[in-house]
């Protein structure tokens, strides 16, 4: 979770490095037009203002940023809420991605298209997936319920994990 300006910069730069955008200097236009670049900026900036800015102006800016972030998610068909992913989020391909706001995902997560990470009602209440660091989620994978995935794990394409 982002708790300072240094955290914000670290999360954002780590996201860009993990996706490969940060090192791709062959085309500035491609870099600026990449939707992942815009999305990472929106996600991390919204997290920073929501978690760190407690003044009236900071709360107002956070509300505007949350609105812009939700519009960007709608535009790209991604449902990725704030404060779910650790640093190093890598969205590999463009396509539908749905993530529950109750899920917790560690650092360096590589996620493909058509992935669904959702919560489920259980006898104990609502349960959502908790994923460790360095997790690879293949295309079309579905993860739901109160599950725990350890560090350095790969979830294959079209897998259903519950």
PDB file of C-alpha atoms in Angstrom:
ATOM      1  CA  UNK A   1       0.000   0.000   0.000  1.00  0.00           C
ATOM      2  CA  UNK A   2       1.311   3.434  -0.908  1.00  0.00           C
ATOM      3  CA  UNK A   3       1.966   5.528   2.208  1.00  0.00           C
ATOM      4  CA  UNK A   4       4.382   8.209   0.964  1.00  0.00           C
ATOM      5  CA  UNK A   5       5.594  10.030  -2.126  1.00  0.00           C
ATOM      6  CA  UNK A   6       8.639   7.740  -2.240  1.00  0.00           C
ATOM      7  CA  UNK A   7       6.332   4.694  -2.231  1.00  0.00           C
ATOM      8  CA  UNK A   8       4.325   6.242  -5.073  1.00  0.00           C
ATOM      9  CA  UNK A   9       7.437   6.728  -7.219  1.00  0.00           C
ATOM     10  CA  UNK A  10       8.736   3.250  -6.385  1.00  0.00           C
ATOM     11  CA  UNK A  11       5.433   1.510  -7.221  1.00  0.00           C
ATOM     12  CA  UNK A  12       5.032   3.424 -10.477  1.00  0.00           C
ATOM     13  CA  UNK A  13       8.589   2.864 -11.715  1.00  0.00           C
ATOM     14  CA  UNK A  14       8.447  -0.811 -10.716  1.00  0.00           C
ATOM     15  CA  UNK A  15       5.196  -1.232 -12.688  1.00  0.00           C
ATOM     16  CA  UNK A  16       6.803   0.298 -15.771  1.00  0.00           C
ATOM     17  CA  UNK A  17       9.957  -1.819 -15.445  1.00  0.00           C
ATOM     18  CA  UNK A  18       8.021  -5.073 -14.997  1.00  0.00           C
ATOM     19  CA  UNK A  19       5.876  -4.370 -18.053  1.00  0.00           C
ATOM     20  CA  UNK A  20       8.853  -3.401 -20.193  1.00  0.00           C
ATOM     21  CA  UNK A  21       7.628   0.121 -20.875  1.00  0.00           C
ATOM     22  CA  UNK A  22      10.365   1.741 -18.777  1.00  0.00           C
ATOM     23  CA  UNK A  23      13.246   0.354 -20.845  1.00  0.00           C
ATOM     24  CA  UNK A  24      11.593   0.789 -24.230  1.00  0.00           C
ATOM     25  CA  UNK A  25      13.168   4.022 -25.432  1.00  0.00           C
ATOM     26  CA  UNK A  26      12.920   3.346 -29.147  1.00  0.00           C
ATOM     27  CA  UNK A  27       9.707   5.291 -29.541  1.00  0.00           C
ATOM     28  CA  UNK A  28       8.559   8.106 -27.278  1.00  0.00           C
ATOM     29  CA  UNK A  29       5.158   8.239 -28.978  1.00  0.00           C
ATOM     30  CA  UNK A  30       4.579   4.517 -28.422  1.00  0.00           C
ATOM     31  CA  UNK A  31       5.577   4.988 -24.795  1.00  0.00           C
ATOM     32  CA  UNK A  32       3.145   7.859 -24.264  1.00  0.00           C
ATOM     33  CA  UNK A  33       0.235   6.249 -26.124  1.00  0.00           C
ATOM     34  CA  UNK A  34       0.474   2.862 -24.413  1.00  0.00           C
ATOM     35  CA  UNK A  35      -2.717   2.438 -22.392  1.00  0.00           C
ATOM     36  CA  UNK A  36      -0.852   0.577 -19.664  1.00  0.00           C
ATOM     37  CA  UNK A  37       1.338   3.647 -19.115  1.00  0.00           C
ATOM     38  CA  UNK A  38      -1.769   5.789 -18.571  1.00  0.00           C
ATOM     39  CA  UNK A  39      -3.398   3.150 -16.401  1.00  0.00           C
ATOM     40  CA  UNK A  40      -0.405   2.654 -14.089  1.00  0.00           C
ATOM     41  CA  UNK A  41      -0.114   6.415 -13.636  1.00  0.00           C
ATOM     42  CA  UNK A  42      -3.825   6.680 -12.825  1.00  0.00           C
ATOM     43  CA  UNK A  43      -3.820   3.711 -10.449  1.00  0.00           C
ATOM     44  CA  UNK A  44      -0.763   4.723  -8.462  1.00  0.00           C
ATOM     45  CA  UNK A  45      -1.603   8.434  -8.319  1.00  0.00           C
ATOM     46  CA  UNK A  46      -5.125   7.638  -7.093  1.00  0.00           C
ATOM     47  CA  UNK A  47      -3.707   5.319  -4.432  1.00  0.00           C
ATOM     48  CA  UNK A  48      -1.250   8.011  -3.317  1.00  0.00           C
ATOM     49  CA  UNK A  49      -3.864  10.736  -2.948  1.00  0.00           C
ATOM     50  CA  UNK A  50      -6.407   8.412  -1.325  1.00  0.00           C
ATOM     51  CA  UNK A  51      -3.948   7.055   1.255  1.00  0.00           C
ATOM     52  CA  UNK A  52      -1.719  10.062   1.950  1.00  0.00           C
ATOM     53  CA  UNK A  53      -3.567  13.328   1.437  1.00  0.00           C
ATOM     54  CA  UNK A  54      -5.925  13.962   4.352  1.00  0.00           C
ATOM     55  CA  UNK A  55      -6.552  17.700   3.891  1.00  0.00           C
ATOM     56  CA  UNK A  56      -9.755  18.978   2.311  1.00  0.00           C
ATOM     57  CA  UNK A  57      -8.003  19.738  -0.971  1.00  0.00           C
ATOM     58  CA  UNK A  58      -6.261  16.353  -0.931  1.00  0.00           C
ATOM     59  CA  UNK A  59      -9.569  14.552  -0.380  1.00  0.00           C
ATOM     60  CA  UNK A  60     -11.152  16.530  -3.210  1.00  0.00           C
ATOM     61  CA  UNK A  61      -8.301  15.675  -5.583  1.00  0.00           C
ATOM     62  CA  UNK A  62      -8.538  12.020  -4.495  1.00  0.00           C
ATOM     63  CA  UNK A  63     -12.246  11.976  -5.323  1.00  0.00           C
ATOM     64  CA  UNK A  64     -11.593  13.430  -8.794  1.00  0.00           C
ATOM     65  CA  UNK A  65      -8.778  10.930  -9.377  1.00  0.00           C
ATOM     66  CA  UNK A  66     -10.994   8.007  -8.305  1.00  0.00           C
ATOM     67  CA  UNK A  67     -13.619   9.158 -10.802  1.00  0.00           C
ATOM     68  CA  UNK A  68     -11.024   9.446 -13.595  1.00  0.00           C
ATOM     69  CA  UNK A  69      -9.595   6.038 -12.672  1.00  0.00           C
ATOM     70  CA  UNK A  70     -13.022   4.407 -12.872  1.00  0.00           C
ATOM     71  CA  UNK A  71     -13.628   6.028 -16.273  1.00  0.00           C
ATOM     72  CA  UNK A  72     -10.270   4.737 -17.520  1.00  0.00           C
ATOM     73  CA  UNK A  73     -11.133   1.243 -16.233  1.00  0.00           C
ATOM     74  CA  UNK A  74     -14.446   1.405 -18.103  1.00  0.00           C
ATOM     75  CA  UNK A  75     -12.694   2.516 -21.275  1.00  0.00           C
ATOM     76  CA  UNK A  76     -10.187  -0.352 -21.197  1.00  0.00           C
ATOM     77  CA  UNK A  77     -12.621  -3.007 -19.839  1.00  0.00           C
ATOM     78  CA  UNK A  78     -10.507  -3.459 -16.732  1.00  0.00           C
ATOM     79  CA  UNK A  79     -11.952  -3.575 -13.240  1.00  0.00           C
ATOM     80  CA  UNK A  80      -8.867  -3.032 -11.132  1.00  0.00           C
ATOM     81  CA  UNK A  81      -9.562  -1.206  -7.851  1.00  0.00           C
ATOM     82  CA  UNK A  82      -7.005   0.756  -5.875  1.00  0.00           C
ATOM     83  CA  UNK A  83      -4.933  -0.719  -3.022  1.00  0.00           C
ATOM     84  CA  UNK A  84      -5.094  -4.305  -4.304  1.00  0.00           C
ATOM     85  CA  UNK A  85      -1.806  -4.809  -6.171  1.00  0.00           C
ATOM     86  CA  UNK A  86       1.687  -4.449  -4.769  1.00  0.00           C
ATOM     87  CA  UNK A  87       4.532  -2.871  -6.747  1.00  0.00           C
ATOM     88  CA  UNK A  88       5.445  -4.426 -10.075  1.00  0.00           C
ATOM     89  CA  UNK A  89       2.020  -4.972 -11.624  1.00  0.00           C
ATOM     90  CA  UNK A  90       2.455  -6.094 -15.246  1.00  0.00           C
ATOM     91  CA  UNK A  91      -0.593  -6.178 -17.489  1.00  0.00           C
ATOM     92  CA  UNK A  92       0.675  -8.093 -20.484  1.00  0.00           C
ATOM     93  CA  UNK A  93      -2.144  -7.886 -23.027  1.00  0.00           C
ATOM     94  CA  UNK A  94      -5.157  -5.715 -23.580  1.00  0.00           C
ATOM     95  CA  UNK A  95      -8.443  -7.383 -22.698  1.00  0.00           C
ATOM     96  CA  UNK A  96     -10.961  -7.893 -19.929  1.00  0.00           C
ATOM     97  CA  UNK A  97      -9.526  -8.102 -16.409  1.00  0.00           C
ATOM     98  CA  UNK A  98     -11.764  -8.176 -13.326  1.00  0.00           C
ATOM     99  CA  UNK A  99     -10.317  -7.998  -9.804  1.00  0.00           C
ATOM    100  CA  UNK A 100     -12.262  -7.836  -6.550  1.00  0.00           C
ATOM    101  CA  UNK A 101     -11.590  -4.913  -4.245  1.00  0.00           C
ATOM    102  CA  UNK A 102     -11.222  -7.387  -1.371  1.00  0.00           C
ATOM    103  CA  UNK A 103      -8.346  -9.318  -2.982  1.00  0.00           C
ATOM    104  CA  UNK A 104      -4.742  -8.709  -1.932  1.00  0.00           C
ATOM    105  CA  UNK A 105      -1.986  -9.331  -4.448  1.00  0.00           C
ATOM    106  CA  UNK A 106       1.727  -9.080  -3.694  1.00  0.00           C
ATOM    107  CA  UNK A 107       4.634  -7.596  -5.602  1.00  0.00           C
ATOM    108  CA  UNK A 108       5.528  -8.435  -9.207  1.00  0.00           C
ATOM    109  CA  UNK A 109       2.233  -9.892 -10.387  1.00  0.00           C
ATOM    110  CA  UNK A 110       2.072 -10.619 -14.119  1.00  0.00           C
ATOM    111  CA  UNK A 111      -1.521 -10.788 -15.305  1.00  0.00           C
ATOM    112  CA  UNK A 112      -2.911 -11.665 -18.734  1.00  0.00           C
ATOM    113  CA  UNK A 113      -6.206 -10.995 -20.474  1.00  0.00           C
ATOM    114  CA  UNK A 114      -9.615 -12.435 -19.467  1.00  0.00           C
ATOM    115  CA  UNK A 115      -8.557 -12.986 -15.847  1.00  0.00           C
ATOM    116  CA  UNK A 116     -11.128 -12.867 -13.064  1.00  0.00           C
ATOM    117  CA  UNK A 117     -10.078 -12.618  -9.413  1.00  0.00           C
ATOM    118  CA  UNK A 118     -13.258 -12.490  -7.378  1.00  0.00           C
ATOM    119  CA  UNK A 119     -14.580 -12.848  -3.879  1.00  0.00           C
ATOM    120  CA  UNK A 120     -17.181 -15.389  -2.835  1.00  0.00           C
ATOM    121  CA  UNK A 121     -19.636 -15.729   0.033  1.00  0.00           C
ATOM    122  CA  UNK A 122     -18.809 -18.492   2.494  1.00  0.00           C
ATOM    123  CA  UNK A 123     -20.215 -19.583   5.842  1.00  0.00           C
ATOM    124  CA  UNK A 124     -17.584 -17.433   7.546  1.00  0.00           C
ATOM    125  CA  UNK A 125     -18.435 -14.377   5.415  1.00  0.00           C
ATOM    126  CA  UNK A 126     -16.920 -12.909   2.286  1.00  0.00           C
ATOM    127  CA  UNK A 127     -13.626 -14.405   1.201  1.00  0.00           C
ATOM    128  CA  UNK A 128     -11.264 -13.106  -1.463  1.00  0.00           C
ATOM    129  CA  UNK A 129      -8.005 -14.443  -2.889  1.00  0.00           C
ATOM    130  CA  UNK A 130      -4.679 -13.511  -1.320  1.00  0.00           C
ATOM    131  CA  UNK A 131      -1.744 -13.916  -3.706  1.00  0.00           C
ATOM    132  CA  UNK A 132       1.914 -13.770  -2.780  1.00  0.00           C
ATOM    133  CA  UNK A 133       4.827 -12.159  -4.591  1.00  0.00           C
ATOM    134  CA  UNK A 134       6.007 -13.083  -8.102  1.00  0.00           C
ATOM    135  CA  UNK A 135       2.740 -14.654  -9.238  1.00  0.00           C
ATOM    136  CA  UNK A 136       2.041 -15.297 -12.916  1.00  0.00           C
ATOM    137  CA  UNK A 137      -1.642 -15.502 -13.915  1.00  0.00           C
ATOM    138  CA  UNK A 138      -2.214 -16.968 -17.371  1.00  0.00           C
ATOM    139  CA  UNK A 139      -4.897 -15.915 -19.860  1.00  0.00           C
ATOM    140  CA  UNK A 140      -8.437 -16.791 -18.885  1.00  0.00           C
ATOM    141  CA  UNK A 141      -7.650 -17.882 -15.315  1.00  0.00           C
ATOM    142  CA  UNK A 142     -10.433 -17.614 -12.739  1.00  0.00           C
ATOM    143  CA  UNK A 143      -9.583 -17.299  -9.044  1.00  0.00           C
ATOM    144  CA  UNK A 144     -12.313 -16.882  -6.476  1.00  0.00           C
ATOM    145  CA  UNK A 145     -13.120 -17.487  -2.838  1.00  0.00           C
ATOM    146  CA  UNK A 146     -10.923 -17.381   0.273  1.00  0.00           C
ATOM    147  CA  UNK A 147      -7.815 -18.938  -1.263  1.00  0.00           C
ATOM    148  CA  UNK A 148      -4.135 -18.302  -0.582  1.00  0.00           C
ATOM    149  CA  UNK A 149      -1.594 -18.591  -3.392  1.00  0.00           C
ATOM    150  CA  UNK A 150       2.034 -18.640  -2.284  1.00  0.00           C
ATOM    151  CA  UNK A 151       5.057 -16.792  -3.637  1.00  0.00           C
ATOM    152  CA  UNK A 152       6.661 -17.703  -6.980  1.00  0.00           C
ATOM    153  CA  UNK A 153       3.566 -19.435  -8.354  1.00  0.00           C
ATOM    154  CA  UNK A 154       2.287 -19.778 -11.912  1.00  0.00           C
ATOM    155  CA  UNK A 155      -1.421 -20.207 -12.582  1.00  0.00           C
ATOM    156  CA  UNK A 156      -1.950 -21.673 -16.046  1.00  0.00           C
ATOM    157  CA  UNK A 157      -4.211 -20.526 -18.834  1.00  0.00           C
ATOM    158  CA  UNK A 158      -7.914 -21.243 -18.379  1.00  0.00           C
ATOM    159  CA  UNK A 159      -7.314 -22.528 -14.818  1.00  0.00           C
ATOM    160  CA  UNK A 160     -10.091 -22.340 -12.231  1.00  0.00           C
ATOM    161  CA  UNK A 161      -8.826 -21.994  -8.671  1.00  0.00           C
ATOM    162  CA  UNK A 162     -11.257 -22.014  -5.740  1.00  0.00           C
TER     163      UNK A 162
END
